[in-house]
Tab-separated table of C-alpha atoms in Angstrom:
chain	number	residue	atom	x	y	z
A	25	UNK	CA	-90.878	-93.838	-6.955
A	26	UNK	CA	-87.053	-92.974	-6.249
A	27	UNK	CA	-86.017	-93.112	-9.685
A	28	UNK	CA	-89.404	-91.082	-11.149
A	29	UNK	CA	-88.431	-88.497	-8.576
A	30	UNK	CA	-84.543	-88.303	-9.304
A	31	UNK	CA	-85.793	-87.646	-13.467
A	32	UNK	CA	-88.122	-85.331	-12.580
A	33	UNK	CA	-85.468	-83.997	-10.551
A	34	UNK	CA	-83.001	-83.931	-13.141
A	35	UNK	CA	-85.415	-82.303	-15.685
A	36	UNK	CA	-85.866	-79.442	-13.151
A	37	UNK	CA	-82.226	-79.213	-13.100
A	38	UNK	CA	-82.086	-78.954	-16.817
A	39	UNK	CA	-84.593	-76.565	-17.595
A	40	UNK	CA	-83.151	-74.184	-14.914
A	41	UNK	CA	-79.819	-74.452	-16.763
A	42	UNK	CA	-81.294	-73.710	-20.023
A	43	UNK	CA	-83.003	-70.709	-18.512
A	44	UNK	CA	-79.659	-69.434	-16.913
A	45	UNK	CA	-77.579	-70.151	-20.118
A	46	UNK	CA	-80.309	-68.222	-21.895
A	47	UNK	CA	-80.098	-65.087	-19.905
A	48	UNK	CA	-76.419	-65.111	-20.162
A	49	UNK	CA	-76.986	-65.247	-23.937
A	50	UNK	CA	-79.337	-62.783	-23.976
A	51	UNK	CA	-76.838	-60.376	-21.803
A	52	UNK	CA	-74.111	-60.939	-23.923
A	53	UNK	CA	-76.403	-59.993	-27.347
A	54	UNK	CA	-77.453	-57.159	-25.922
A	55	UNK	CA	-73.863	-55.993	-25.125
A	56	UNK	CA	-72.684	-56.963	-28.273
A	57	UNK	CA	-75.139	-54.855	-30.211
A	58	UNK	CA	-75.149	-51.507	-28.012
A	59	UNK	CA	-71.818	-51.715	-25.820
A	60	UNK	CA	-69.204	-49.230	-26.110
A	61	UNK	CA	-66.574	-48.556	-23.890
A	62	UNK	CA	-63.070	-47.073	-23.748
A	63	UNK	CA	-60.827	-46.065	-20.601
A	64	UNK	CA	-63.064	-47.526	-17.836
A	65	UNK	CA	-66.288	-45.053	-19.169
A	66	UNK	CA	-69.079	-47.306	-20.996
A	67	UNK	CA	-72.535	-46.625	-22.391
A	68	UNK	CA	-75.290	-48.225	-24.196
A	69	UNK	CA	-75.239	-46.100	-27.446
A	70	UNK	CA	-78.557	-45.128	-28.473
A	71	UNK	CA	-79.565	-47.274	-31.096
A	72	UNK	CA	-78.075	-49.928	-33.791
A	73	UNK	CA	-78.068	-47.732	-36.542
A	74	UNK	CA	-76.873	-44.110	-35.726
A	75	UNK	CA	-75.238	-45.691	-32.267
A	76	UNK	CA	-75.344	-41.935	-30.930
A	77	UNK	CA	-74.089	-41.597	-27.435
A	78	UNK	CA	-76.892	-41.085	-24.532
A	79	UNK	CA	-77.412	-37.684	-23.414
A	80	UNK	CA	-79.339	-35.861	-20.503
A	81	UNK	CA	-82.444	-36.887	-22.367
A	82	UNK	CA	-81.811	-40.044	-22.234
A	83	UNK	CA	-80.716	-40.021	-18.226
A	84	UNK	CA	-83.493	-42.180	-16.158
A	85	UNK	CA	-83.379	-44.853	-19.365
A	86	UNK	CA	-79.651	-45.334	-18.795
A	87	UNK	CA	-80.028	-45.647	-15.111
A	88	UNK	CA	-82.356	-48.463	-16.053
A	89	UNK	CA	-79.809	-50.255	-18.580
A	90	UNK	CA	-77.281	-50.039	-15.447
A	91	UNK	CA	-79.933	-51.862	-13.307
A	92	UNK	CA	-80.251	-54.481	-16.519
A	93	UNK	CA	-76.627	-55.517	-15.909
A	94	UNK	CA	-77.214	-55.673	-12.136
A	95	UNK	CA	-79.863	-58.108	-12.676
A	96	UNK	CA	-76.990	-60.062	-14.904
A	97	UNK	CA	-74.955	-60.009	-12.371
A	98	UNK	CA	-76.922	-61.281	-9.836
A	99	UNK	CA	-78.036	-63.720	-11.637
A	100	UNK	CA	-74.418	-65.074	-13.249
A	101	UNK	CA	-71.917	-63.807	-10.660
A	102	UNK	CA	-69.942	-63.163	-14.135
A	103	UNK	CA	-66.587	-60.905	-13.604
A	104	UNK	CA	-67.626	-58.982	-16.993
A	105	UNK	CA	-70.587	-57.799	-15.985
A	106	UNK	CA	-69.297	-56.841	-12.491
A	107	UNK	CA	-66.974	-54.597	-14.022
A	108	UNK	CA	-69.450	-53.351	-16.495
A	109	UNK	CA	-71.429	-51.737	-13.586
A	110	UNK	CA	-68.600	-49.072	-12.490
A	111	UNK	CA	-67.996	-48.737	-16.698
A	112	UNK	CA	-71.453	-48.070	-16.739
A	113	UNK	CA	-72.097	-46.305	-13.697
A	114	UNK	CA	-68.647	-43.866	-14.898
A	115	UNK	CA	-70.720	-43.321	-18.269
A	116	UNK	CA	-73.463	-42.156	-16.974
A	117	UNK	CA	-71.741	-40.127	-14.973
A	118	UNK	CA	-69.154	-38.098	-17.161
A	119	UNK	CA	-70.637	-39.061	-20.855
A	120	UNK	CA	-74.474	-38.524	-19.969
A	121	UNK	CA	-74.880	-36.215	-17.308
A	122	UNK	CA	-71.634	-34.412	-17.150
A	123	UNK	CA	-71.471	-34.483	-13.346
A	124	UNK	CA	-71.944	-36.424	-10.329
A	125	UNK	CA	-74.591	-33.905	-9.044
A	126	UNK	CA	-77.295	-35.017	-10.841
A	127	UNK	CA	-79.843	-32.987	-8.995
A	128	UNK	CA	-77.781	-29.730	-10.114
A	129	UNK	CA	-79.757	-29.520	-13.622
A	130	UNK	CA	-82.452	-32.390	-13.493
A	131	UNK	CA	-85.812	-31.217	-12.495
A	132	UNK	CA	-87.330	-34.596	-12.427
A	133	UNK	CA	-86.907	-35.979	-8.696
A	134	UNK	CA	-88.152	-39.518	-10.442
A	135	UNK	CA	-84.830	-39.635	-12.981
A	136	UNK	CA	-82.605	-39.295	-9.944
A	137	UNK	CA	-84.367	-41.980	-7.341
A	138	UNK	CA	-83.969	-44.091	-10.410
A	139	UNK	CA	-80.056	-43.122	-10.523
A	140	UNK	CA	-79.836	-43.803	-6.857
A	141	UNK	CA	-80.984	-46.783	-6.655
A	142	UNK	CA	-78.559	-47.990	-9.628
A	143	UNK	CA	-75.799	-46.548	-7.361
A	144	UNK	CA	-76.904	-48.002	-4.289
A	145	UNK	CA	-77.231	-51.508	-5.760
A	146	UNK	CA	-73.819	-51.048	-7.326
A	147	UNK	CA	-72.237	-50.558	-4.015
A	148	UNK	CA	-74.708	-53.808	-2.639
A	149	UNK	CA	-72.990	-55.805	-5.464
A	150	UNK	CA	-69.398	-54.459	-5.995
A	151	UNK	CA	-68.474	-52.879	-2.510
A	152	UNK	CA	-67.793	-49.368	-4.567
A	153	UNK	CA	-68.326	-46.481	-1.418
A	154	UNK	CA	-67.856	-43.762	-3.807
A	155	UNK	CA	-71.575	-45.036	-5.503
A	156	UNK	CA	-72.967	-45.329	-1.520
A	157	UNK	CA	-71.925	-42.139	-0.964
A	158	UNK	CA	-73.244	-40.262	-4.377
A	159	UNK	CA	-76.372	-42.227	-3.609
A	160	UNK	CA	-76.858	-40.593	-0.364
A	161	UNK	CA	-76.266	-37.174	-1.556
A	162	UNK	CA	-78.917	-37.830	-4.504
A	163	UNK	CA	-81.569	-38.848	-2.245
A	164	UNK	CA	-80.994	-36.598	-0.050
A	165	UNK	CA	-81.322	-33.241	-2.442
A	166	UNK	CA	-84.237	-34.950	-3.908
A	167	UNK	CA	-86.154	-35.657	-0.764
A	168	UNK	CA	-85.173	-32.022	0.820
A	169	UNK	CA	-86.833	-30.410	-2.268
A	170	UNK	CA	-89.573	-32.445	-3.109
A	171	UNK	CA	-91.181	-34.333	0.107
A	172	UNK	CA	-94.214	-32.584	1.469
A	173	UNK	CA	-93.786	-32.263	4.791
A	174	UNK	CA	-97.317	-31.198	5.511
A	175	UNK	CA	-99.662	-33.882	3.219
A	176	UNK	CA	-96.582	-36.322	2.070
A	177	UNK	CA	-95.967	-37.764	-0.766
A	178	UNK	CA	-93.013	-36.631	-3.472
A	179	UNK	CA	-93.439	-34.451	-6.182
A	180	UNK	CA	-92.386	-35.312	-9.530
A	181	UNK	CA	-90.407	-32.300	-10.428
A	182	UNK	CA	-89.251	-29.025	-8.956
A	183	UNK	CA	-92.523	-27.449	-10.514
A	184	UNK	CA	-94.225	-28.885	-7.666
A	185	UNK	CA	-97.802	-29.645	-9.574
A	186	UNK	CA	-98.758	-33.488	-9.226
A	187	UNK	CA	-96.979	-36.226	-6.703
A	188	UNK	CA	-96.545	-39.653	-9.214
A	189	UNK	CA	-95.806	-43.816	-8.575
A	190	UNK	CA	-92.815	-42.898	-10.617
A	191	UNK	CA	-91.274	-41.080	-7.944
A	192	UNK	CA	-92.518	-42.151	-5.037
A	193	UNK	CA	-92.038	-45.846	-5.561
A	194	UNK	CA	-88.792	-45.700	-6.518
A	195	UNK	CA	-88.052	-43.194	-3.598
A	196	UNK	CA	-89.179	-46.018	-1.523
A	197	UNK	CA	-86.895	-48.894	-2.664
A	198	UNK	CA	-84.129	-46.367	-2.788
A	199	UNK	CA	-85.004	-45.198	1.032
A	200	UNK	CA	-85.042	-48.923	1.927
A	201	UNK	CA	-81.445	-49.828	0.109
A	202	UNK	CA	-79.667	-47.039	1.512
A	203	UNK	CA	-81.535	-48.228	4.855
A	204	UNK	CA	-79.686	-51.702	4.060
A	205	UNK	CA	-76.658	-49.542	3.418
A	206	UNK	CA	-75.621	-47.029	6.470
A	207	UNK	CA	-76.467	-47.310	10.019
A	208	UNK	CA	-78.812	-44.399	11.763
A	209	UNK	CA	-79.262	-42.346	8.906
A	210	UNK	CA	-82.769	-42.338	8.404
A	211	UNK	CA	-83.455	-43.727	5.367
A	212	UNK	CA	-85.405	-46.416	6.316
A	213	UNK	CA	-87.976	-44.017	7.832
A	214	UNK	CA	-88.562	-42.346	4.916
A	215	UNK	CA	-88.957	-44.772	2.596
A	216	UNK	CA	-91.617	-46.175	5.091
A	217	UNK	CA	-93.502	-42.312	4.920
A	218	UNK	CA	-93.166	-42.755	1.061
A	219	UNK	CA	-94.885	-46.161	1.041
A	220	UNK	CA	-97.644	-45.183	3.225
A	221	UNK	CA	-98.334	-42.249	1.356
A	222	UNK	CA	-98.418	-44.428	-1.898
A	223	UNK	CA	-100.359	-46.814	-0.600
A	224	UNK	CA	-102.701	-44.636	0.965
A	225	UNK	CA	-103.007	-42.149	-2.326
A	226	UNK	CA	-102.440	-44.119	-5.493
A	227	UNK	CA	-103.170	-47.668	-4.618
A	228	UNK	CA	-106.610	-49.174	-4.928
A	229	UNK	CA	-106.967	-51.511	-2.193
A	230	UNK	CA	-109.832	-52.976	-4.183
A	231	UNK	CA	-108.376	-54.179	-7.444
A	232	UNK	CA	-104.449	-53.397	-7.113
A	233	UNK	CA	-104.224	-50.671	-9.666
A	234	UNK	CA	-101.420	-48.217	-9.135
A	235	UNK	CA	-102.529	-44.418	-10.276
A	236	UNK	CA	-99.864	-42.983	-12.190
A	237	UNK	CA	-100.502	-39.471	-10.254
A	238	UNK	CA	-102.677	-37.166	-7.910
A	239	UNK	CA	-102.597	-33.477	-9.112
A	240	UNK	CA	-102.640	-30.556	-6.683
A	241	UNK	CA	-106.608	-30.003	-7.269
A	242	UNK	CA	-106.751	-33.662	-6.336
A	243	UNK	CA	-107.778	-34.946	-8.958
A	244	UNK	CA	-106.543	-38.563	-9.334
A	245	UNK	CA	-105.172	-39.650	-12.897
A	246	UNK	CA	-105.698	-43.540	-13.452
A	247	UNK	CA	-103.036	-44.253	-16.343
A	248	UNK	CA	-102.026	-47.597	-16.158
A	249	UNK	CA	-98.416	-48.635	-16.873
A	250	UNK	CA	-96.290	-51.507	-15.678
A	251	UNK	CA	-93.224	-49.969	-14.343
A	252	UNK	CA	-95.662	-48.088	-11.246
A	253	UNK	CA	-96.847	-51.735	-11.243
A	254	UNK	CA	-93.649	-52.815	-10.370
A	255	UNK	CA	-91.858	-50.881	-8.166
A	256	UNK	CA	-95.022	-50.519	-5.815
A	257	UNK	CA	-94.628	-54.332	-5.807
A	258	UNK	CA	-90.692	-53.793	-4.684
A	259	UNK	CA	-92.014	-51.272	-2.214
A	260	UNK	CA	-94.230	-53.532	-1.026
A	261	UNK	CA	-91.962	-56.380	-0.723
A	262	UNK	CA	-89.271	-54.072	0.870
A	263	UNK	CA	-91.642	-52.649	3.493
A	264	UNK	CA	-93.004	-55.864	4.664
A	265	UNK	CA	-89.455	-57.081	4.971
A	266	UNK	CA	-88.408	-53.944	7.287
A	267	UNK	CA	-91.593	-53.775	9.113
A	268	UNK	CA	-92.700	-57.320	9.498
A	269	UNK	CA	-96.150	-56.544	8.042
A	270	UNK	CA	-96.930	-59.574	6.135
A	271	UNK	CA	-99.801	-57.818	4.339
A	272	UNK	CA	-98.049	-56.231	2.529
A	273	UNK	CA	-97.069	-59.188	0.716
A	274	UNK	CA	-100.602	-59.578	-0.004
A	275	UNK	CA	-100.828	-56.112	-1.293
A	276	UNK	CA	-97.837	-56.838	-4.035
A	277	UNK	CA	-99.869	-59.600	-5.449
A	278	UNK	CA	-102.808	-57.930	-5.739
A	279	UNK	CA	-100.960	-55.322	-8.022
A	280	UNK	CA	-99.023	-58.651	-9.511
A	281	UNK	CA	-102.253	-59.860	-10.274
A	282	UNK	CA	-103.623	-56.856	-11.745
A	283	UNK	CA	-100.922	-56.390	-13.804
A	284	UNK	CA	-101.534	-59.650	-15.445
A	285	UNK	CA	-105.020	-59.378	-16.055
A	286	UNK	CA	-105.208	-56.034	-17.189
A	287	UNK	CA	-101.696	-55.194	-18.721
A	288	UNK	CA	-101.490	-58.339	-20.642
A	289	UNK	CA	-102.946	-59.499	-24.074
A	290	UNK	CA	-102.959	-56.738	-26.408
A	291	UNK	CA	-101.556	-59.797	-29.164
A	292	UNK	CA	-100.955	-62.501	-27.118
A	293	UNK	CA	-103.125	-63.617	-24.186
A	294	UNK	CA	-101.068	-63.541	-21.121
A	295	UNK	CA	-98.174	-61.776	-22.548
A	296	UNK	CA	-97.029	-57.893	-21.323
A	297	UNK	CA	-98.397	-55.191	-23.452
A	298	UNK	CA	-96.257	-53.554	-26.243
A	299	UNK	CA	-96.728	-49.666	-24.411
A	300	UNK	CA	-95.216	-48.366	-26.978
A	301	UNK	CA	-97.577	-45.543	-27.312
A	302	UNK	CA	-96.159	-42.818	-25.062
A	303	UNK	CA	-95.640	-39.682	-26.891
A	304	UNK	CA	-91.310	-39.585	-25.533
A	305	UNK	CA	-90.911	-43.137	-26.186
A	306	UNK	CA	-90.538	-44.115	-22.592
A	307	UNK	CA	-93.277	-46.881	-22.176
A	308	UNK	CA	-91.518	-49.532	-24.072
A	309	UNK	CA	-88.453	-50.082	-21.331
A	310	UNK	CA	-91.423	-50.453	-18.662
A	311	UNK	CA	-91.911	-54.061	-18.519
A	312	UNK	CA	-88.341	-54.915	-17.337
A	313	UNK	CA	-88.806	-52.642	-14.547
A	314	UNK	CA	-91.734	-54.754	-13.833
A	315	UNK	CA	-90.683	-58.164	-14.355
A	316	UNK	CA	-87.742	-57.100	-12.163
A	317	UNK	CA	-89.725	-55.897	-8.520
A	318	UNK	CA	-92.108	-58.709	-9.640
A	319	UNK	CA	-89.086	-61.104	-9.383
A	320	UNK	CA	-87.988	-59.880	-6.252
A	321	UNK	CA	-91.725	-60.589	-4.988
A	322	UNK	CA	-91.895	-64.396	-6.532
A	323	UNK	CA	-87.912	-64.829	-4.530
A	324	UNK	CA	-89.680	-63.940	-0.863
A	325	UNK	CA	-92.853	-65.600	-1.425
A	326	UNK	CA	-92.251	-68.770	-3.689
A	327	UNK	CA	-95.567	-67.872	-5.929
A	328	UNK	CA	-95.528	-70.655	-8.469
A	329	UNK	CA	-98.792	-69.304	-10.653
A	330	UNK	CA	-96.778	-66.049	-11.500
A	331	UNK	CA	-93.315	-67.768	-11.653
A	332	UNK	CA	-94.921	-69.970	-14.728
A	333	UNK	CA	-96.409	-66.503	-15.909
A	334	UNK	CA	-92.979	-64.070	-16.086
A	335	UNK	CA	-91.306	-66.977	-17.269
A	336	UNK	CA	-94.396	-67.085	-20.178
A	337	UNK	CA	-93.039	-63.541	-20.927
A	338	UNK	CA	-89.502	-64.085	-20.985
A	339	UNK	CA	-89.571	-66.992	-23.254
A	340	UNK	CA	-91.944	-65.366	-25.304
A	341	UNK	CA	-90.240	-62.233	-25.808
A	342	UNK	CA	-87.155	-64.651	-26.680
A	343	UNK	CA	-88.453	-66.351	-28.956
A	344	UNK	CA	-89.405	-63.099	-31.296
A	345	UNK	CA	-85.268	-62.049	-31.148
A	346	UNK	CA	-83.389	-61.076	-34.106
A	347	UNK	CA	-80.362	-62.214	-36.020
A	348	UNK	CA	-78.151	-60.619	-33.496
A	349	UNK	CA	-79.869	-61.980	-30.531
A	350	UNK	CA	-82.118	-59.064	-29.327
A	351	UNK	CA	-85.861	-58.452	-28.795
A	352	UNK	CA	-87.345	-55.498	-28.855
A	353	UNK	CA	-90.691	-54.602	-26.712
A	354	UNK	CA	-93.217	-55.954	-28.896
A	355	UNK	CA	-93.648	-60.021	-27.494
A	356	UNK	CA	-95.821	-61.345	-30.960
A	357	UNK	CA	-93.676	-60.925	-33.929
A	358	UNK	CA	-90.242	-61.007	-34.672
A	359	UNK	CA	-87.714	-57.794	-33.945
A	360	UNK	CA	-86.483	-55.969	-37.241
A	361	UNK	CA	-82.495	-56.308	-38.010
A	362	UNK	CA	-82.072	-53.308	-39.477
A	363	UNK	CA	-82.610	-50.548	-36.626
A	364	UNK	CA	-83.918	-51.349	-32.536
A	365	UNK	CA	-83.077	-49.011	-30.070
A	366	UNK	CA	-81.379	-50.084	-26.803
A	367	UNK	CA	-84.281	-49.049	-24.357
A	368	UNK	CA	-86.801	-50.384	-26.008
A	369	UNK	CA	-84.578	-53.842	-26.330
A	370	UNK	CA	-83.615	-53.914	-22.568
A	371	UNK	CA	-87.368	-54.764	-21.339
A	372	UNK	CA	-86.480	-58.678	-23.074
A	373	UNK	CA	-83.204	-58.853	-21.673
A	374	UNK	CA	-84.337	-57.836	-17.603
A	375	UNK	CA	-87.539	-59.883	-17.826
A	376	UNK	CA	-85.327	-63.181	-18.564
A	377	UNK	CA	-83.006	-62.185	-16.117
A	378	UNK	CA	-86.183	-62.042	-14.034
A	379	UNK	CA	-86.579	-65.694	-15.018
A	380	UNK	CA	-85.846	-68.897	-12.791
């Protein structure tokens, strides 16, 4: 019986190595193909053929790419991708926005809770204040001009017409972080109004679908996409751990679960939709936003059944990579050489971070 155990024990041991050596692989093809970098300021350029720089358009996606190398980093403890973060974070900074004060010119209060929580991660991981402190004043502008004080709930732009999971989940991991992150500053409390009023508005308690928004009228809009998926599952996780509310736990896998039966199998039973169908080309970076809170959720609880799934993914989407070692979003057939954009490859790269 001793020796079975100390094989199987030794096959674990192996297969987790494999899966770590294959993130780190999967990092460094993904920086190979889209990294530039010069004086301290990197970026992701745009795509493998015209490798344009990011702009403003591009804002909220690059956030996301900075949380990609987070995830790395977490995962490896590798110097490179430590310093990559500030590179990164200095990029999006002085090549894509053009200034610190993000909230000066972006209308979307969803791209900047997205921004802060890159920031506020950054300073988790690297110790870098200035980030905390940028963070603070982010959330801050956003929450002052788009919490309702009278119904709750965040809007998702300055034009004030709908309240969306985009914003308001992120808002809440964000509130929560920062919470981590300063003493008596409030944060914590309003990422806990945030997740109530998500909860409350755009979660069905029934089956664990996440509404992608509530209009002013009321009416309720029932899109389906994996990233709201995701960070309500973060939010979730995040709240339970401030509050002590285990149910809440309960509430992440029900939206886990969800996810898997109704987001998967478009091609491939079990395996993440493409969602590359969105008119601007956002939908196909969702799934690493997903796999991402999901992972956080399968680290507190231990879930085996949807450990064994999101590694399904992962290995999946690894095994359709290209010559230069990238996947793009669609997990059934095998990613073109010629041109793949950066968002739509860094879905691949955070779900097998996501892996373990």
């Amino acid at each position: 019986i001793n020796a079975e155990y100390g094989e199987t024990m030794m096959l674990l041991l192996f297969l987790n190595y494999l899966l770590f050596v294959q993130a780190e692989i999967s990092v460094d093809s993904f920086n190979n193909a889209f990294y530039s970098v010069s004086n301290g300021v990197g970026y992701y350029v745009v795509d493998s053929s015209t490798r344009a720089k990011p702009n403003r358009q591009q804002f909220w996606r690059v956030c996301e790419q900075i949380e990609m190398i987070e995830d790395a980093y977490e995962k490896t403890s590798s110097p490179i991708y430590k310093g990559m973060i500030g590179e990164l974070i200095n990029g999006l900074n002085q090549v894509v926005s053009g200034t610190e004060d993000w909230a000066s010119w972006n209308i979307f209060n969803d791209d900047i809770m997205w921004g802060v929580i890159a920031l506020v991660r950054s300073y988790k991981l690297t110790g870098n204040t200035n980030h905390l402190s940028q963070a603070e004043d982010q959330f801050n502008k956003v929450w002052t001009r788009g919490w309702d004080s009278q119904n709750g709930g965040l809007y998702w732009n300055t034009q004030k017409q709908s309240k969306n999971a985009c914003v308001n989940g992120p808002a809440t991991i964000a509130g929560f972080l920062l919470g981590e992150s300063t003493t008596n500053t409030g944060y914590n409390g309003q990422a806990k109004q945030s997740m109530n009023w998500l909860y409350n508005t755009l979660y069905n308690k029934t089956t664990g679908q996440v509404a992608d928004h509530i209009n002013n009228d009321g009416s309720m809009v029932w899109w389906a996409f994996t990233y709201n998926q995701g960070t309500f599952i973060g939010s979730a996780v995040l709240y339970s751990q401030y509050t002590g509310d285990k149910n809440f736990l309960n509430y992440a896998e029900t939206a886990a679960q969800w996810t898997k039966q109704h987001l998967t199998g478009q091609h491939i039973s079990n395996i993440l939709n493409d969602e590359d169908d969105s008119s601007d080309g956002d939908g196909v970076g969702f799934k690493g936003i997903f796999s991402r809170w999901l992972n956080m959720y399968l680290q507190v609880t231990g879930d085996a059944t949807l450990r064994s799934w999101i590694n399904l993914n992962a290995n999946t989407a690894w095994q359709y990579r290209n010559s230069a070692g990238v996947a793009w979003t669609q997990w059934w057939h095998r990613t073109p050489d010629d041109m793949v954009t950066s968002w739509e490859c860094s879905s691949a790269v955070a779900t097998i971070q996501a892996c373990n």
